[in-house]
Coordinates of C-alpha atoms in Angstrom, one line a residue:
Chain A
X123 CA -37.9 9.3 -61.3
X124 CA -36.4 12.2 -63.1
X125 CA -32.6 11.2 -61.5
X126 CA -32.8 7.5 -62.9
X127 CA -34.0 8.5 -66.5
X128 CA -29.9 8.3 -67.4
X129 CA -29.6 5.2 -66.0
X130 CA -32.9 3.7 -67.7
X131 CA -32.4 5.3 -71.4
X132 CA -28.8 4.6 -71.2
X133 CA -30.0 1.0 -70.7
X134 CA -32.3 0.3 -73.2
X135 CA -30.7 2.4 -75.6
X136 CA -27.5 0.0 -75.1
X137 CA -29.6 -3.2 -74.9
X138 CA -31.9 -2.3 -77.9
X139 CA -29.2 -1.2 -80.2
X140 CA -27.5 -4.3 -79.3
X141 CA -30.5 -6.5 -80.4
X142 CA -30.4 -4.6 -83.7
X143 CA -26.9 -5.2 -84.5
X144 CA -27.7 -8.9 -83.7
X145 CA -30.4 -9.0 -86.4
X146 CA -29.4 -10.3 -89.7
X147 CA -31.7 -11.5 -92.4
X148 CA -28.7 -13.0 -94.6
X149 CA -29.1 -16.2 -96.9
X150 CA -30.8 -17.9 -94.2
X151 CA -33.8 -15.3 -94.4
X152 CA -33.9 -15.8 -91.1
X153 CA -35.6 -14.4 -89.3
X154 CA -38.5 -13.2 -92.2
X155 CA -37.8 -9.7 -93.2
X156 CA -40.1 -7.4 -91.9
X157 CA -42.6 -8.9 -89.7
X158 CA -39.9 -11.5 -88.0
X159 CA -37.8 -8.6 -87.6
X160 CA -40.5 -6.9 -85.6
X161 CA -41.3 -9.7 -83.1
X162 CA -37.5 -9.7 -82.5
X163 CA -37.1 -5.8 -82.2
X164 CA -39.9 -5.4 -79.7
X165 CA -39.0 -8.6 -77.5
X166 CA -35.0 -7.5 -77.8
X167 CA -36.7 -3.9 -76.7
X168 CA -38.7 -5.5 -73.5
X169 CA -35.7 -7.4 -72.5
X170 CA -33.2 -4.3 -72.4
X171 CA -35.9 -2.3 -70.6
X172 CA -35.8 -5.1 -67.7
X173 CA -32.3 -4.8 -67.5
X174 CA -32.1 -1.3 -67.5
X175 CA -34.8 -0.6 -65.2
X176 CA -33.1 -3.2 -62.5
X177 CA -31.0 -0.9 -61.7
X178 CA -33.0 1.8 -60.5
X179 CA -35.2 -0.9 -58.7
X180 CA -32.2 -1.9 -56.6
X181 CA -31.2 1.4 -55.7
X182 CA -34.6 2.0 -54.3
X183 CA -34.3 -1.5 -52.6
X184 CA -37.0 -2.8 -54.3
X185 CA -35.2 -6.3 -54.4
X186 CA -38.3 -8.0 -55.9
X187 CA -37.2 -6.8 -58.9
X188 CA -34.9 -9.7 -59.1
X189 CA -38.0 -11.8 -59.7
X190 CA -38.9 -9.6 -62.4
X191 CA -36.0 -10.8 -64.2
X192 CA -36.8 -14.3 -63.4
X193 CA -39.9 -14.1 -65.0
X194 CA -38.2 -12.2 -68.0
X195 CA -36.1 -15.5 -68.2
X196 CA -38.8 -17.5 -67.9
X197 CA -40.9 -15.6 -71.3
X198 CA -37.3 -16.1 -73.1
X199 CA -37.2 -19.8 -72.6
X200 CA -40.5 -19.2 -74.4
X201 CA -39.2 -17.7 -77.0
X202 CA -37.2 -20.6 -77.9
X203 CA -39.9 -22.8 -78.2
X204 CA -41.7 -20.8 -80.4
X205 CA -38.8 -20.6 -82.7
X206 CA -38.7 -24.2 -82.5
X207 CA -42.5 -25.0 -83.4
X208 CA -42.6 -22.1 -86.2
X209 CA -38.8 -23.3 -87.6
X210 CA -39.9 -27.3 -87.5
X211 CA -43.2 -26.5 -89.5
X212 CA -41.0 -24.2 -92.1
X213 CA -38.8 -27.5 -91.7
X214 CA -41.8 -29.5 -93.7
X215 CA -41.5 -27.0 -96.7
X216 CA -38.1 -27.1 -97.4
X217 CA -36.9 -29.5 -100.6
X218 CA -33.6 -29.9 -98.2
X219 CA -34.7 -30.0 -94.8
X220 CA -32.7 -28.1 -92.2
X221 CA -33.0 -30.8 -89.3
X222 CA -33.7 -30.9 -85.6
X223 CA -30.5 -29.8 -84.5
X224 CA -29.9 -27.0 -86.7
X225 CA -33.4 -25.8 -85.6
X226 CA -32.2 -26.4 -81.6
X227 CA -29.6 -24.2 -82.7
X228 CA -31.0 -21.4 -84.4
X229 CA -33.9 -21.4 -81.6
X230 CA -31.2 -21.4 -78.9
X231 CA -29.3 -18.4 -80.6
X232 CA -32.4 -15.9 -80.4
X233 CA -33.0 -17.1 -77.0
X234 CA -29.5 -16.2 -76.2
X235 CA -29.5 -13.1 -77.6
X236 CA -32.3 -11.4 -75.8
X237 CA -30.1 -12.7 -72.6
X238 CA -27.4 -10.3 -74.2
X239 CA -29.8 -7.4 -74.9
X240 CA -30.5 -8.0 -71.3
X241 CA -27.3 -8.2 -70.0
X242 CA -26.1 -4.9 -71.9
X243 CA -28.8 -2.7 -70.9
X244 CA -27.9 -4.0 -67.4
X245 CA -24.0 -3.4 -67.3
X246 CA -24.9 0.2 -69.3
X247 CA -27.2 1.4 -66.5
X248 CA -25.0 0.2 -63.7
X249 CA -22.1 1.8 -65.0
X250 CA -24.2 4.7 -66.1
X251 CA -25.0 4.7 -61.8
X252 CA -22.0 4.3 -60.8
X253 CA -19.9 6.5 -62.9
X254 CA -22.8 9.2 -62.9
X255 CA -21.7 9.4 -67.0
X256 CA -24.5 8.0 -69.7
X257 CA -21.6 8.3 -72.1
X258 CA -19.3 5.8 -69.1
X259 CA -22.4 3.8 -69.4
X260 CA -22.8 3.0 -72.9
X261 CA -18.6 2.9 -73.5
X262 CA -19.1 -0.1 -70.6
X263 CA -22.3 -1.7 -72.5
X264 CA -20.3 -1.4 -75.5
X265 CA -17.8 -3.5 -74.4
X266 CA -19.9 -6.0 -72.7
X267 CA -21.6 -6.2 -75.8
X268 CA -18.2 -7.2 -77.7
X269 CA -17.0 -9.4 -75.1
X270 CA -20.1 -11.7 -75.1
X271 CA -21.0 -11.9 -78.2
X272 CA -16.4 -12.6 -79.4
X273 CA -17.2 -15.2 -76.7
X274 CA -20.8 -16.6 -78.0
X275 CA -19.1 -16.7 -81.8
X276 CA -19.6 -20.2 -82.8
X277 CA -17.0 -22.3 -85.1
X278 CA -17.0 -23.0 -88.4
X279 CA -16.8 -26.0 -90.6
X280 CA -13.4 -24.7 -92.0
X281 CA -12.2 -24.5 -88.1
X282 CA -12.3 -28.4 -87.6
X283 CA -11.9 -29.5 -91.4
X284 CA -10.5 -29.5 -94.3
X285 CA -13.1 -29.2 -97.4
X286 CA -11.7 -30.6 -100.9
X287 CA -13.2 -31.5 -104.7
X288 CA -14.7 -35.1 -104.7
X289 CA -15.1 -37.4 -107.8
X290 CA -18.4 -38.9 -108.3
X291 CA -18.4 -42.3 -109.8
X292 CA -21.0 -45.4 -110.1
X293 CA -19.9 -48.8 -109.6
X294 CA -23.5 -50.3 -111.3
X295 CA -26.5 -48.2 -109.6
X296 CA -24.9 -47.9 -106.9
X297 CA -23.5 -43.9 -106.6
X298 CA -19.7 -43.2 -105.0
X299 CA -18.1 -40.3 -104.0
X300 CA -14.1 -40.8 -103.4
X301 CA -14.9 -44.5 -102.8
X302 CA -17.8 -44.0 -100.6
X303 CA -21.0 -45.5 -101.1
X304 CA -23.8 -42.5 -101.2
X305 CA -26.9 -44.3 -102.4
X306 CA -28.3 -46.3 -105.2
X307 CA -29.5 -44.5 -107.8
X308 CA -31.5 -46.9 -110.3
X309 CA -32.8 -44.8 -112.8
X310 CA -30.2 -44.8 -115.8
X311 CA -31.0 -41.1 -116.8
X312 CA -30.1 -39.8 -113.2
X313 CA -26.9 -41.8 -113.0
X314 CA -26.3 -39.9 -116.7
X315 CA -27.1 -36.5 -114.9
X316 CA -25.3 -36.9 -111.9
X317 CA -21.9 -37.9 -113.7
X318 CA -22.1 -35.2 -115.9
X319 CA -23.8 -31.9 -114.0
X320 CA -22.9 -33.2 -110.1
X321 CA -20.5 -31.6 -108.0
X322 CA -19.1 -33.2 -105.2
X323 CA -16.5 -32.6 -101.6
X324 CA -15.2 -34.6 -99.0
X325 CA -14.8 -33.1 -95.8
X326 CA -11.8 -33.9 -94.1
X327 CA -11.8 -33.7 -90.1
X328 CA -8.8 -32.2 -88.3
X329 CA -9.2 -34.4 -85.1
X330 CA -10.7 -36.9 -83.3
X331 CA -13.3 -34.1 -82.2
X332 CA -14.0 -32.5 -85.9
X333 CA -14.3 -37.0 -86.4
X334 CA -17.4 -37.1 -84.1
X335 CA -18.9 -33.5 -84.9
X336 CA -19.5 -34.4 -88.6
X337 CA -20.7 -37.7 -88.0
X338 CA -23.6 -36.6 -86.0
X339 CA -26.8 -36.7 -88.3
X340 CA -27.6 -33.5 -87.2
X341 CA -24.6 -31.2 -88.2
X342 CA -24.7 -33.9 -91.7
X343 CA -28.0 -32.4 -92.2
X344 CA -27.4 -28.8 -91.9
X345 CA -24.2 -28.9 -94.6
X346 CA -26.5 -31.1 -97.0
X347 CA -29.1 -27.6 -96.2
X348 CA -26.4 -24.7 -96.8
X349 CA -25.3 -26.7 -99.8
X350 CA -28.6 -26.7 -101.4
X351 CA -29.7 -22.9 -100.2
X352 CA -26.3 -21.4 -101.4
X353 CA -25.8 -23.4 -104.4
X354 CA -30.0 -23.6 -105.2
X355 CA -30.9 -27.7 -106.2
X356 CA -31.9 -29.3 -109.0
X357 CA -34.7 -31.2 -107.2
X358 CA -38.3 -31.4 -106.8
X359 CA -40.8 -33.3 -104.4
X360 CA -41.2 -36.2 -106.8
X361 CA -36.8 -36.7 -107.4
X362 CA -35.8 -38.4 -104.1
X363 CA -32.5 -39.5 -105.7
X364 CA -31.4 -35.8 -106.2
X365 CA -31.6 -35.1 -102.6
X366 CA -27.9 -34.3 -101.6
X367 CA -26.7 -37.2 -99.1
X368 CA -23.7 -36.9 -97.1
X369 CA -22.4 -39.8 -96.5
X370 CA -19.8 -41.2 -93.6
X371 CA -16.4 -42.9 -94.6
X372 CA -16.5 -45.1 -91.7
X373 CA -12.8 -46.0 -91.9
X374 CA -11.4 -42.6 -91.7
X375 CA -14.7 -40.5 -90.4
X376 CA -14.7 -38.7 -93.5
X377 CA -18.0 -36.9 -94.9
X378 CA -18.5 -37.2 -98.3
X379 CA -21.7 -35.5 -100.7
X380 CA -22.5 -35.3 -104.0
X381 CA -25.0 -32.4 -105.0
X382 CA -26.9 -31.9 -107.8
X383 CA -26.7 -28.1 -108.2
X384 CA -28.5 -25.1 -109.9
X385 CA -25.0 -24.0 -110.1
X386 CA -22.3 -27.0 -110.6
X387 CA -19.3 -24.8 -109.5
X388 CA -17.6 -26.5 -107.1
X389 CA -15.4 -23.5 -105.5
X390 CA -18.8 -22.5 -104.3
X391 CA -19.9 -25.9 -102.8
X392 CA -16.5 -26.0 -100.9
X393 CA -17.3 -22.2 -100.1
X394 CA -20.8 -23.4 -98.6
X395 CA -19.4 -26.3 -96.5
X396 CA -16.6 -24.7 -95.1
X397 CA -18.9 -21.4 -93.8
X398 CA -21.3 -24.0 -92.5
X399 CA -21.8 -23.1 -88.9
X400 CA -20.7 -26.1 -86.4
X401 CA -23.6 -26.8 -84.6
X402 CA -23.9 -26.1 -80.5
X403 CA -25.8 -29.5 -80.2
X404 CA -23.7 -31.8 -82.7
X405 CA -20.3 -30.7 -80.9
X406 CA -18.2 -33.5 -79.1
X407 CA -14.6 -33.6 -77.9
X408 CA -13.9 -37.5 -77.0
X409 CA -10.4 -35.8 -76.9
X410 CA -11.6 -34.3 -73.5
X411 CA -11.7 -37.5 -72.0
X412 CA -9.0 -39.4 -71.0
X413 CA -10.4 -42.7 -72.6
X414 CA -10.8 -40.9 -75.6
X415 CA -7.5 -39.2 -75.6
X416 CA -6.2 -42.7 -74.9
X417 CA -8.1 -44.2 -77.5
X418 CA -6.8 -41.6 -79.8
X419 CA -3.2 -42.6 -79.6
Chain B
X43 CA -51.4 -35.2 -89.3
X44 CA -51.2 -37.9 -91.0
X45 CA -48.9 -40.8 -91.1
X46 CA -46.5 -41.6 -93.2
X47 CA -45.0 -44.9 -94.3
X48 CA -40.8 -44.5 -94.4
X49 CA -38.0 -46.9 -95.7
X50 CA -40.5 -49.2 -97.6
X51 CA -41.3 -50.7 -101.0
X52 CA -44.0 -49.8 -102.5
X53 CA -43.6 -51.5 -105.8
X54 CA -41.4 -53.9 -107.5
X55 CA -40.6 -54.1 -111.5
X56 CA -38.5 -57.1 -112.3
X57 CA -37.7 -58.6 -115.9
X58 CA -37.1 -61.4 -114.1
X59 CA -40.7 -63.3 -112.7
X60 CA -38.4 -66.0 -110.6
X61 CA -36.3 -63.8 -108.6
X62 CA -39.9 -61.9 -106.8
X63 CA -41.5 -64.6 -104.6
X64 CA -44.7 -63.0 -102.8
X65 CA -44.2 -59.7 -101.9
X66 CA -46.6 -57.3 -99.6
X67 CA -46.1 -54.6 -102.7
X68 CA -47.5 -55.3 -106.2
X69 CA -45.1 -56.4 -108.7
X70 CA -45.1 -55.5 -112.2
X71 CA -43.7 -57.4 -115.0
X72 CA -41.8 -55.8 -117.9
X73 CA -40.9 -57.5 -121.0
X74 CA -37.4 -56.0 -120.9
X75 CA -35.2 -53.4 -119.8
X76 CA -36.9 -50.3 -121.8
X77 CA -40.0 -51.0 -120.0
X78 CA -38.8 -51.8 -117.0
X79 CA -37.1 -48.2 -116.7
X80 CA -40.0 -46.3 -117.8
X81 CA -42.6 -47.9 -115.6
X82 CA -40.3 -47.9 -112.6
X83 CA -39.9 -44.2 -113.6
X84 CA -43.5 -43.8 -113.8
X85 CA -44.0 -45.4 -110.3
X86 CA -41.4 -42.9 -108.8
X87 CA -43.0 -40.1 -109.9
X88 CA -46.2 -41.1 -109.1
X89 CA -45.6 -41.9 -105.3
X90 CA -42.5 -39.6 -104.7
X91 CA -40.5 -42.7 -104.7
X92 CA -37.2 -43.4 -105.5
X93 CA -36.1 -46.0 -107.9
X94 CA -33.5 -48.3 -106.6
X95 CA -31.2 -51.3 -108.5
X96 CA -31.2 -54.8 -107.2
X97 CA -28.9 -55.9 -110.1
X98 CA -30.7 -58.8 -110.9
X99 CA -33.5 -57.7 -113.4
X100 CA -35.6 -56.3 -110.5
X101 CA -36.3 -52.4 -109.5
X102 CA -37.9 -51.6 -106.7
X103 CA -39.8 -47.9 -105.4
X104 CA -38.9 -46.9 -102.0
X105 CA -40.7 -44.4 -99.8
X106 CA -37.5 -42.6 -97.7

């Protein structure tokens, strides 16, 4: 066993140091700081020690270790669903809810990232084999660490639009943003406080593929939830009409919102929007088809 | 868990006693516009609903 413990350290020590530097508790708070973090560290752990210990089990020709990592994909895919069911309960607490598809998204990132704890300890404790070097090893994990993850980075809403000020107005009760119908807001003293404390933007798409992306509800939903984590809202259960909307321009495929913010600075909002991730599941390129590319001409 | 009505009225206030015909939520009657904002107010708070402007003396609550 003694000959393999390079390969195997060199492994998990690449795969769990990975999973580390993939854990962030930032404004989303999540995952929970400390005990999310834990369930995270010890499954990031357990998937690096499968890669890493692959290796070895090949060399040996033990080739039913392959199923071993079948099965570890197989717990993973578990993983995601958990994330799922704990983030859609969260979901219920939240005065701005973050929506199905950002919680697809989120749940689909920690399953992705135990796949790249998995994958590094694997790569470290080949190259740790085959170069006979731990130091080779973890230089190679390194990199396979870099590579996937520059190649997992998502996009941005400030990669497929343009984010600018927006001007509130009311045309009766019925609330406007640049034009745009956002709802009707009936009681006279929130009309007063929305034209005087509301902030507003209208997001501009780039293309006919930013056009679809910010239509869908989903992606709609998670700007309306940075917005209102970054900025804090001026809402509770019982003030539906303070609930930021973001509306479609159906003309154009503009997205317009108005916000009703702790802080009514609207650099911030137009911060917010614009590092908004683009969500995995709301993404669509019509542009990729030639109907669509027709279409778009 | 329990179930939730969505997207309907659960109350109408309406100045205007001519322009409500029957409807499946109660409707209250204010004398004029004062009242009509404060109880449709009052109604909002009470049921989480939101107060919406039909332009035409009536209010009405709407569960979304």
């Amino acid at each position: 066993m003694d000959r393999y413990a390079d390969i195997v350290i060199s492994g998990i020590l690449a795969g769990g140091i990975g999973r580390i530097l993939l854990l962030r508790a930032d404004y989303r708070q999540y995952p929970s700081y400390p005990r999310g973090y834990v369930t995270h560290l010890v499954l990031g752990l357990i998937a690096a020690a499968l890669g890493a210990i692959a290796v070895p089990a090949l060399i040996e020709k033990e080739y039913t270790a392959v199923t071993f990592l079948a099965l570890a994909a197989q717990q993973f895919r578990d993983i995601r669903s958990l994330e799922r069911e704990s983030l859609e309960r969260i979901d219920k607490s939240e005065l701005v809810p973050r929506g199905d598809c950002y919680i697809e998204d989120i749940a689909k990132t920690f399953e992705a990232r135990n796949y790249i704890a998995m994958l590094t300890a694997l790569i470290t404790s080949l190259s740790t084999y085959y170069f006979k070097n731990a130091g080779t090893g973890l230089g190679f994990g390194a990199a396979t660490f870099l590579i996937v993850q520059y190649s997992l980075r998502g996009q941005l809403v400030k990669d497929i639009a343009e984010v600018v000020k927006g001007e509130i107005s009311f045309e009766g009760p019925l609330m406007k943003v640049d034009g745009v119908v956002i709802m009707n807001v009936g009681n006279a003293v929130a009309r007063e406080k929305y034209l005087s404390r509301a902030i507003a933007a209208r997001i501009i798409p780039r293309d006919d593929n930013a056009r679809a992306t910010l239509g869908n509800i989903g992606q709609r939903l998670a700007i309306q939830h940075n917005a209102a984590i970054q900025l804090g809202i001026r809402k509770d259960v019982d003030e539906p009409e303070f609930t930021p909307v973001a509306r479609r321009n159906t003309e154009n495929g503009e997205i317009v919102m108005a916000i009703f913010s702790v802080e009514p600075d609207v650099e911030c909002l137009i911060e917010a929007i614009r590092r908004t991730p683009v969500l995995e599941s709301s993404k669509r390129k019509p542009l990729d088809s030639p109907a669509g590319r027709k279409a778009a001409d | 868990m329990g179930t939730e009505f969505k997207e309907c009225i659960l109350a109408v206030v309406t100045t205007n006693r001519d322009k409500v015909l029957g409807s499946a939520a109660p409707v209250f009657f204010a004398e004029n516009d004062e009242e009509r904002e404060r109880v449709s107010l009052l109604i909002g708070k009470a049921t989480k609903g939101m107060v919406h402007d039909l332009e035409n003396g009536c209010y009405i609550i709407v569960k979304h």
